[in-house]
Short mmCIF file of C-alpha atoms and ligand atoms in Angstrom, two decimals:
data_model
loop_
_atom_site.label_atom_id
_atom_site.label_comp_id
_atom_site.label_asym_id
_atom_site.label_seq_id
_atom_site.Cartn_x
_atom_site.Cartn_y
_atom_site.Cartn_z
CA MET A 118 59.76 46.32 199.55
CA ALA A 119 60.92 49.35 201.45
CA ILE A 120 59.71 49.81 205.01
CA LYS A 121 58.50 53.15 206.29
CA VAL A 122 57.58 53.89 209.88
CA VAL A 123 55.05 56.68 210.12
CA LYS A 124 54.36 58.66 213.27
CA PHE A 125 51.35 60.96 213.49
CA GLY A 126 51.25 63.74 216.09
CA GLY A 127 48.25 64.70 218.20
CA SER A 128 46.98 67.42 215.88
CA SER A 129 47.03 64.89 213.01
CA LEU A 130 44.68 62.63 215.01
CA ALA A 131 42.55 65.20 216.80
CA ASP A 132 39.22 64.20 215.22
CA ALA A 133 37.53 61.88 212.73
CA GLU A 134 38.30 64.11 209.78
CA HIS A 135 42.01 63.90 210.56
CA PHE A 136 41.76 60.12 211.03
CA ARG A 137 40.41 59.91 207.48
CA GLN A 138 43.25 62.02 206.17
CA VAL A 139 45.80 59.90 208.05
CA ALA A 140 44.31 56.68 206.67
CA SER A 141 44.46 58.01 203.12
CA ILE A 142 48.13 58.92 203.58
CA ILE A 143 48.95 55.46 204.97
CA LYS A 144 46.99 53.60 202.32
CA ALA A 145 48.56 55.61 199.52
CA ASP A 146 51.87 53.83 200.07
CA PRO A 147 52.01 50.12 200.98
CA SER A 148 55.49 50.55 202.41
CA ARG A 149 53.98 52.59 205.27
CA ARG A 150 53.78 49.49 207.43
CA TYR A 151 54.23 50.57 211.01
CA VAL A 152 52.20 53.40 212.44
CA VAL A 153 52.91 55.22 215.71
CA PRO A 154 50.08 57.48 216.87
CA SER A 155 50.00 60.21 219.53
CA ALA A 156 46.90 60.88 221.64
CA PRO A 157 44.24 63.17 220.14
CA GLY A 158 45.54 66.74 220.26
CA LYS A 159 43.82 70.08 219.98
CA ARG A 160 41.04 70.47 217.39
CA VAL A 161 41.06 74.24 217.79
CA LYS A 162 43.34 76.62 219.64
CA GLU A 163 41.32 76.72 222.86
CA ASP A 164 40.87 72.93 222.95
CA THR A 165 42.61 70.62 225.48
CA LYS A 166 44.81 67.71 224.42
CA VAL A 167 43.61 64.32 225.67
CA THR A 168 46.99 63.83 227.39
CA ASP A 169 46.36 67.02 229.39
CA LEU A 170 42.84 65.87 230.26
CA LEU A 171 44.32 62.60 231.55
CA TYR A 172 46.88 64.44 233.67
CA ARG A 173 44.09 66.66 235.01
CA CYS A 174 41.91 63.67 235.81
CA TYR A 175 44.81 61.99 237.58
CA GLU A 176 45.36 65.13 239.71
CA LEU A 177 41.68 65.32 240.63
CA ILE A 178 41.79 61.72 241.85
CA ARG A 179 45.05 62.23 243.70
CA THR A 180 43.76 65.30 245.52
CA HIS A 181 40.47 63.57 246.39
CA ALA A 182 38.28 65.89 244.34
CA THR A 183 34.53 65.21 244.28
CA THR A 184 33.23 62.28 242.24
CA GLU A 185 31.33 64.78 240.06
CA ALA A 186 34.52 66.68 239.21
CA ILE A 187 36.38 63.46 238.36
CA ASP A 188 33.46 62.15 236.28
CA ARG A 189 33.15 65.43 234.41
CA CYS A 190 36.80 65.31 233.46
CA TYR A 191 36.78 61.65 232.45
CA ASP A 192 33.55 62.13 230.48
CA GLU A 193 35.37 64.70 228.36
CA ILE A 194 37.99 62.08 227.50
CA THR A 195 35.32 59.48 226.74
CA ALA A 196 33.49 61.95 224.51
CA ARG A 197 36.64 62.67 222.47
CA TYR A 198 37.15 59.00 221.62
CA ASN A 199 33.49 58.19 221.14
CA SER A 200 32.98 61.04 218.70
CA ILE A 201 35.92 59.82 216.61
CA ILE A 202 34.50 56.29 216.54
CA ALA A 203 30.95 57.49 215.77
CA GLU A 204 31.96 59.93 213.06
CA LEU A 205 34.12 57.32 211.37
CA GLY A 206 31.13 54.98 211.45
CA LEU A 207 33.30 52.32 213.07
CA ASN A 208 31.72 49.25 214.54
CA PHE A 209 33.93 49.33 217.59
CA ASP A 210 33.03 49.39 221.26
CA LEU A 211 35.62 51.10 223.41
CA SER A 212 33.43 51.30 226.52
CA GLY A 213 35.03 48.29 228.25
CA GLU A 214 38.52 49.75 227.79
CA LEU A 215 37.40 53.20 228.92
CA ALA A 216 35.80 51.78 232.06
CA TYR A 217 38.89 49.69 232.79
CA VAL A 218 41.20 52.70 232.50
CA LYS A 219 39.00 54.84 234.73
CA ASN A 220 38.83 52.12 237.32
CA ALA A 221 42.60 51.65 237.26
CA MET A 222 43.09 55.39 237.71
CA LEU A 223 40.68 55.42 240.65
CA HIS A 224 42.60 52.56 242.21
CA ALA A 225 46.00 54.14 242.41
CA ALA A 226 47.43 53.55 238.93
CA GLY A 227 50.36 55.95 238.46
CA ARG A 228 50.53 59.30 236.70
CA ASP A 229 52.44 57.87 233.74
CA TYR A 230 49.91 55.08 233.34
CA ALA A 231 47.12 57.67 233.20
CA ALA A 232 48.90 59.79 230.58
CA SER A 233 49.85 56.80 228.45
CA ARG A 234 46.24 55.77 227.95
CA GLY A 235 45.80 58.65 225.50
CA GLU A 236 48.06 56.92 222.99
CA TYR A 237 46.88 53.43 223.95
CA LEU A 238 43.19 54.12 223.29
CA ASN A 239 43.91 56.12 220.15
CA GLY A 240 46.09 53.27 218.89
CA LEU A 241 43.26 50.78 219.37
CA ILE A 242 40.90 52.92 217.32
CA LEU A 243 43.44 53.59 214.59
CA ALA A 244 44.37 49.90 214.27
CA LYS A 245 40.70 48.99 213.94
CA TYR A 246 40.10 51.74 211.37
CA LEU A 247 43.12 50.79 209.25
CA GLY A 248 42.62 47.05 209.65
CA PHE A 249 46.17 46.79 211.07
CA ASP A 250 47.37 44.67 213.98
CA PHE A 251 47.80 46.36 217.37
CA ILE A 252 51.06 45.97 219.29
CA ASP A 253 50.90 47.34 222.83
CA ALA A 254 54.04 49.39 223.51
CA GLU A 255 54.00 47.91 227.00
CA ASN A 256 55.12 44.59 225.52
CA VAL A 257 57.92 45.92 223.32
CA ILE A 258 59.41 49.13 224.80
CA TYR A 259 61.40 48.52 227.96
CA PHE A 260 62.92 50.91 230.46
CA LYS A 261 65.64 50.19 232.98
CA ASP A 262 65.28 50.92 236.69
CA ASN A 263 67.06 54.26 236.21
CA GLY A 264 64.42 55.31 233.68
CA ALA A 265 66.66 55.04 230.61
CA LEU A 266 65.53 52.97 227.65
CA ASP A 267 66.66 49.36 227.90
CA GLU A 268 67.99 49.32 224.35
CA GLU A 269 69.12 45.75 224.25
CA LYS A 270 65.86 44.27 225.42
CA THR A 271 63.69 46.72 223.46
CA TYR A 272 65.39 46.13 220.12
CA GLU A 273 65.44 42.40 220.60
CA MET A 274 61.76 42.11 221.54
CA LEU A 275 60.48 44.79 219.19
CA THR A 276 62.36 43.49 216.16
CA SER A 277 61.08 39.98 216.65
CA GLU A 278 57.52 41.19 217.32
CA LEU A 279 57.46 43.39 214.20
CA ALA A 280 58.61 40.46 212.11
CA ASP A 281 55.29 38.77 212.94
CA HIS A 282 53.19 41.67 211.66
CA GLU A 283 53.12 42.99 208.15
CA TYR A 284 51.10 46.04 209.15
CA ALA A 285 50.75 47.26 212.73
CA VAL A 286 49.95 50.21 214.98
CA ILE A 287 52.23 50.73 218.00
CA PRO A 288 51.06 53.54 220.33
CA GLY A 289 53.67 56.17 221.09
CA PHE A 290 54.91 57.77 224.32
CA TYR A 291 55.19 54.83 226.74
CA GLY A 292 56.79 51.56 227.67
CA VAL A 293 57.21 49.43 230.75
CA MET A 294 59.50 49.44 233.79
CA PRO A 295 61.20 46.28 235.08
CA ASN A 296 58.55 46.06 237.83
CA GLY A 297 55.74 46.03 235.26
CA THR A 298 54.46 49.59 235.73
CA VAL A 299 53.92 51.82 232.74
CA LYS A 300 56.33 54.69 232.19
CA THR A 301 56.16 57.48 229.62
CA PHE A 302 58.88 59.40 227.87
CA SER A 303 58.89 63.15 228.45
CA ARG A 304 56.20 65.24 226.74
CA GLY A 305 56.11 64.86 222.99
CA GLY A 306 57.72 61.44 223.40
CA SER A 307 55.79 59.65 220.66
CA ASP A 308 58.49 61.03 218.36
CA ILE A 309 60.95 58.85 220.29
CA THR A 310 58.77 55.76 220.00
CA GLY A 311 58.57 56.31 216.24
CA SER A 312 62.33 56.53 216.03
CA ILE A 313 62.79 53.34 218.09
CA VAL A 314 60.29 51.46 215.94
CA ALA A 315 62.02 52.68 212.77
CA ARG A 316 65.32 51.39 214.03
CA ALA A 317 63.89 48.05 215.20
CA ALA A 318 62.14 47.59 211.84
CA LYS A 319 65.35 48.52 209.99
CA ALA A 320 63.17 50.98 208.14
CA ASP A 321 64.32 52.87 205.08
CA LEU A 322 62.60 56.01 206.26
CA TYR A 323 60.98 57.43 209.39
CA GLU A 324 58.16 59.77 208.42
CA ASN A 325 57.09 62.12 211.17
CA TRP A 326 53.73 63.65 210.25
CA THR A 327 52.75 66.84 212.00
CA ASP A 328 50.93 70.09 211.25
CA VAL A 329 53.76 72.01 209.57
CA SER A 330 55.53 71.33 206.28
CA GLY A 331 58.94 70.82 207.88
CA PHE A 332 61.45 73.05 209.58
CA LEU A 333 61.46 76.70 208.74
CA MET A 334 64.71 78.58 208.31
CA THR A 335 63.82 80.81 211.21
CA ASP A 336 61.09 81.70 213.68
CA PRO A 337 57.94 82.68 211.73
CA ARG A 338 56.97 85.01 214.56
CA LEU A 339 59.99 87.13 213.71
CA VAL A 340 60.25 86.77 209.94
CA ASN A 341 57.25 86.75 207.68
CA ASN A 342 56.81 83.48 205.83
CA PRO A 343 60.36 82.09 206.14
CA CYS A 344 61.56 79.43 203.67
CA THR A 345 61.23 75.76 204.54
CA ILE A 346 64.45 73.78 204.98
CA ASN A 347 64.50 71.01 202.37
CA GLU A 348 67.38 69.05 203.79
CA ILE A 349 69.21 69.28 207.10
CA THR A 350 71.82 67.11 208.78
CA TYR A 351 71.35 65.70 212.27
CA ARG A 352 74.15 67.91 213.54
CA GLU A 353 72.66 71.07 212.11
CA LEU A 354 69.31 70.14 213.57
CA ARG A 355 70.86 69.63 216.98
CA GLU A 356 72.38 73.13 216.83
CA LEU A 357 69.08 74.69 215.83
CA SER A 358 66.90 72.80 218.29
CA TYR A 359 69.24 73.58 221.16
CA MET A 360 68.42 77.20 220.42
CA GLY A 361 64.73 76.54 220.61
CA ALA A 362 63.55 75.43 217.16
CA THR A 363 61.06 72.72 218.11
CA VAL A 364 59.15 70.42 215.81
CA LEU A 365 60.67 67.12 216.80
CA HIS A 366 61.48 65.82 220.30
CA GLU A 367 65.22 66.31 220.85
CA ASP A 368 65.80 62.69 221.83
CA ALA A 369 64.06 61.35 218.75
CA VAL A 370 67.10 61.70 216.52
CA PHE A 371 69.37 59.30 218.41
CA PRO A 372 67.87 55.86 217.61
CA VAL A 373 67.58 56.52 213.88
CA ARG A 374 70.77 58.51 213.54
CA SER A 375 72.95 55.66 214.69
CA ALA A 376 71.14 53.35 212.27
CA GLY A 377 71.52 55.79 209.36
CA ILE A 378 67.76 56.12 208.82
CA PRO A 379 66.62 59.53 207.57
CA ILE A 380 63.64 61.34 209.10
CA ASN A 381 61.16 63.11 206.90
CA ILE A 382 59.02 65.78 208.60
CA ARG A 383 55.70 65.97 206.73
CA ASN A 384 52.46 67.90 207.01
CA THR A 385 49.30 65.79 207.40
CA ASN A 386 47.19 68.69 206.14
CA ARG A 387 49.40 69.21 203.07
CA PRO A 388 50.67 65.78 202.01
CA GLN A 389 51.69 67.24 198.66
CA ASP A 390 54.55 69.12 200.38
CA ALA A 391 57.89 67.29 200.47
CA GLY A 392 58.66 68.55 203.98
CA THR A 393 62.12 68.50 205.53
CA MET A 394 64.49 65.57 205.17
CA ILE A 395 66.84 65.02 208.12
CA VAL A 396 69.90 63.04 207.06
CA ALA A 397 73.20 61.91 208.54
CA HIS A 398 75.34 63.27 205.72
CA THR A 399 74.75 65.12 202.56
CA THR A 400 77.13 66.36 199.99
CA GLY A 401 74.89 69.04 198.68
CA TYR A 402 73.76 72.27 200.19
CA ASP A 403 71.57 74.99 198.95
CA SER A 404 74.22 77.31 197.55
CA GLU A 405 71.59 79.93 197.12
CA HIS A 406 71.32 80.26 200.89
CA VAL A 407 74.69 79.06 202.30
CA ILE A 408 73.09 78.82 205.70
CA THR A 409 70.50 76.26 206.73
CA GLY A 410 68.78 78.07 209.56
CA ILE A 411 68.89 80.79 212.18
CA ALA A 412 67.70 80.28 215.74
CA GLY A 413 68.30 81.97 219.02
CA LYS A 414 67.38 82.56 222.61
CA LYS A 415 67.30 85.45 225.04
CA GLY A 416 68.19 85.45 228.70
CA PHE A 417 71.90 84.76 228.98
CA SER A 418 74.48 86.27 231.30
CA VAL A 419 78.22 86.62 230.88
CA LEU A 420 80.57 86.03 233.77
CA THR A 421 83.79 87.87 232.92
CA ILE A 422 87.06 87.27 234.74
CA GLU A 423 90.04 89.55 234.10
CA LYS A 424 93.59 89.01 235.24
CA ASP A 425 96.87 90.24 233.80
CA MET A 426 99.03 87.42 232.45
CA MET A 427 96.15 85.00 232.68
CA ASN A 428 97.36 83.17 229.59
CA SER A 429 100.54 82.01 231.29
CA GLU A 430 98.88 80.88 234.50
CA LEU A 431 98.68 77.11 234.41
CA GLY A 432 95.33 75.62 235.48
CA PHE A 433 93.43 78.92 235.44
CA GLY A 434 90.60 77.66 233.25
CA ARG A 435 90.32 74.41 235.14
CA LYS A 436 89.93 76.22 238.47
CA VAL A 437 87.16 78.43 237.09
CA LEU A 438 85.35 75.46 235.60
CA GLU A 439 85.68 73.58 238.88
CA VAL A 440 83.96 76.44 240.69
CA LEU A 441 81.12 76.29 238.16
CA GLU A 442 80.85 72.55 238.66
CA ASP A 443 80.80 72.87 242.45
CA HIS A 444 77.92 75.35 242.11
CA GLU A 445 76.12 73.11 239.62
CA VAL A 446 76.25 75.78 236.95
CA SER A 447 76.58 74.54 233.38
CA PHE A 448 77.84 76.92 230.75
CA GLU A 449 76.98 77.49 227.10
CA HIS A 450 80.08 79.12 225.65
CA LEU A 451 83.54 80.08 226.69
CA PRO A 452 84.82 82.93 224.54
CA SER A 453 88.19 84.02 225.90
CA GLY A 454 90.93 86.57 225.36
CA ILE A 455 94.56 86.70 226.47
CA ASP A 456 93.84 88.17 229.88
CA THR A 457 90.08 87.65 230.08
CA MET A 458 87.89 84.64 230.28
CA SER A 459 84.14 84.92 229.68
CA VAL A 460 81.63 82.29 230.51
CA VAL A 461 78.18 82.49 228.93
CA ILE A 462 75.55 81.05 231.25
CA SER A 463 71.77 80.99 231.06
CA SER A 464 70.54 83.67 233.47
CA ALA A 465 67.97 81.33 234.99
CA THR A 466 70.78 79.01 236.14
CA LEU A 467 72.45 81.86 238.00
CA GLU A 468 69.41 82.77 240.01
CA GLY A 469 70.10 82.67 243.74
CA ARG A 470 73.81 81.90 243.34
CA ARG A 471 75.36 84.93 241.65
CA ASP A 472 77.17 86.35 244.65
CA ARG A 473 78.33 83.00 245.94
CA LEU A 474 79.63 82.12 242.49
CA MET A 475 81.57 85.38 242.06
CA GLN A 476 83.09 85.07 245.54
CA ALA A 477 84.13 81.49 244.88
CA VAL A 478 85.75 82.49 241.56
CA ALA A 479 87.57 85.32 243.34
CA ARG A 480 88.90 82.89 245.97
CA ALA A 481 89.90 80.25 243.40
CA VAL A 482 91.85 82.37 240.88
CA ARG A 483 92.43 85.77 242.58
CA PRO A 484 91.46 87.78 239.48
CA ASP A 485 91.87 91.54 238.98
CA SER A 486 88.15 91.72 238.48
CA VAL A 487 85.13 89.49 238.13
CA PHE A 488 81.66 90.65 237.12
CA ILE A 489 78.42 89.48 235.52
CA GLU A 490 76.56 91.22 232.71
CA ASP A 491 72.99 90.24 231.85
CA GLU A 492 70.49 90.51 229.03
CA LEU A 493 72.50 88.78 226.39
CA ALA A 494 70.70 87.03 223.53
CA LEU A 495 72.44 84.37 221.48
CA VAL A 496 71.76 83.95 217.79
CA ALA A 497 73.02 80.82 216.07
CA VAL A 498 73.58 80.94 212.34
CA VAL A 499 73.83 77.30 211.30
CA GLY A 500 74.84 75.78 207.99
CA ARG A 501 76.99 73.00 206.61
CA GLY A 502 77.53 75.25 203.58
CA MET A 503 79.75 77.58 205.60
CA VAL A 504 82.77 75.33 205.24
CA LYS A 505 82.78 75.99 201.52
CA ALA A 506 81.61 79.58 201.42
CA LYS A 507 84.12 82.23 202.39
CA GLY A 508 82.98 85.42 204.07
CA THR A 509 79.99 84.05 205.96
CA ALA A 510 81.10 85.56 209.28
CA ALA A 511 81.76 88.85 207.51
CA ARG A 512 78.25 88.83 206.09
CA VAL A 513 76.75 88.15 209.53
CA CYS A 514 78.74 91.02 211.06
CA ASP A 515 78.01 93.32 208.20
CA ALA A 516 74.26 92.65 208.32
CA LEU A 517 74.25 93.43 212.03
CA ALA A 518 76.34 96.58 211.57
CA ARG A 519 74.01 97.85 208.88
CA ALA A 520 71.08 97.28 211.24
CA ASP A 521 72.98 99.27 213.88
CA ILE A 522 73.24 96.25 216.19
CA ASN A 523 76.26 95.87 218.43
CA ILE A 524 77.85 92.42 218.65
CA ARG A 525 78.71 91.66 222.28
CA MET A 526 80.23 88.26 221.55
CA ILE A 527 81.02 86.11 218.55
CA ASP A 528 81.97 82.47 218.50
CA GLN A 529 82.60 80.20 215.55
CA GLY A 530 83.25 76.53 216.18
CA SER A 531 86.19 75.09 214.27
CA SER A 532 83.82 72.61 212.64
CA GLU A 533 82.45 75.67 210.81
CA LEU A 534 78.92 74.50 211.26
CA ASN A 535 77.72 77.55 213.08
CA ILE A 536 78.48 81.10 214.04
CA ILE A 537 77.05 82.28 217.32
CA VAL A 538 76.67 85.96 218.00
CA GLY A 539 75.66 87.55 221.28
CA VAL A 540 73.62 90.73 221.11
CA ASP A 541 71.55 92.69 223.61
CA ASP A 542 68.24 91.03 224.46
CA SER A 543 66.49 94.16 223.20
CA GLU A 544 68.05 93.75 219.74
CA TYR A 545 67.41 90.04 219.41
CA GLU A 546 64.44 90.24 217.04
CA ASP A 547 66.13 92.79 214.80
CA ALA A 548 69.30 90.70 214.69
CA ILE A 549 67.42 87.63 213.43
CA LYS A 550 65.61 89.71 210.83
CA ALA A 551 68.82 91.35 209.61
CA ILE A 552 70.71 88.07 209.26
CA TYR A 553 67.81 86.36 207.53
CA ALA A 554 67.46 89.22 205.06
CA GLU A 555 71.18 89.09 204.32
CA PHE A 556 71.26 85.39 203.50
CA VAL A 557 67.85 84.65 202.12
CA LYS A 558 66.52 87.68 200.44
CA ALA A 559 69.79 89.21 199.27
N1 LIG B 65 50.62 62.80 223.95
C1 LIG B 65 51.89 63.08 224.53
C2 LIG B 65 52.03 64.57 224.78
O1 LIG B 65 51.10 65.32 224.59
C3 LIG B 65 53.03 62.54 223.74
C4 LIG B 65 53.10 62.96 222.30
O2 LIG B 65 52.14 63.52 221.78
O3 LIG B 65 54.13 62.74 221.68
O4 LIG B 65 53.08 65.01 225.19
#
């Protein structure tokens, strides 16, 4: 039988009603054997995630707030879990665990320990409700002293542990350090746990259940009701998420990608939707669209260096890049001409070091001029279909010209997976709209 690992995000487990929905999804397919839950998320917009309540509670303890303030905060956490248990009609007493966690937090347990209890407690309830075994992530996910995942140990221990359980719940977000303390991944890290479990289980599919029906072709705040992406490759996804498209934790693709396991993004509230399939390779592409998605970001600056005969000066580029490295400035793009070199840098990175950087460049390469221009927005048009379709760059340029938008920079990688255009920050929204309309609605 196939094995599916299913991860449910916080909004999918925010209350009893969602727990019921999650259980019906899991029970509908016996190959959904390993379940990775997040902590309860927001029930409504103004609500607070349990993870945030735990961080708040930890801060109150650390700053020696009054007992009443600490109790009030912890009571909120207790109430979230107890209402789930009560409304599900579960015969399950979590009070011992809740008291233990509070006591540990009061007696100097770390910040990560506190945050991780959101997933731990939710995992206990979910395992009980589903009738699945519970595997504490602390016993199967290992970090090294430098904070990186100890892959060797994790996959060895996790694979052998999973083999002993036909059906199990493994809480997301945390693992253990060599000294025995609990450590979490960065925020949203249950996605990573799900991916690790999928790889350890040699799963056929990693289903990541959330509150949207997959990736949208572009930002729905800019384009009304954009199309959902049916299928996307890991590389395309990486390009789009670098530009700010977030549904899945960035680091979650690595464990499954190397094992060739696809990820399916699904909507807990609309299980009838197929969602987005993330795959390593695919031969097909949606010829109707050519492109897979459009994403972008504002707030870039361009450092331009001009010097006659630059192209024949050996080591010019290296010297400039060395200056950037010395100033701990990483760059995004490097579009260059014969006698000019431009470096696109996020404006935030430049803060407090502009003048020093320009002076250092001037000293290193003695240019005719060096200057920085701000307020550049980058728009990435991503699609594996571009390799086959001629004229994609022309269509991007044409769409922008028709919308009266000036292109300040254009960059197409030789892998032909994306075209990146730089436009004024003020024209960013219109640029996305124009490109989307060209490719999707045309
Ligand atoms: N509960 C954690 C967070 O809010 C981890 C997760 O949900 O993936 O970041």
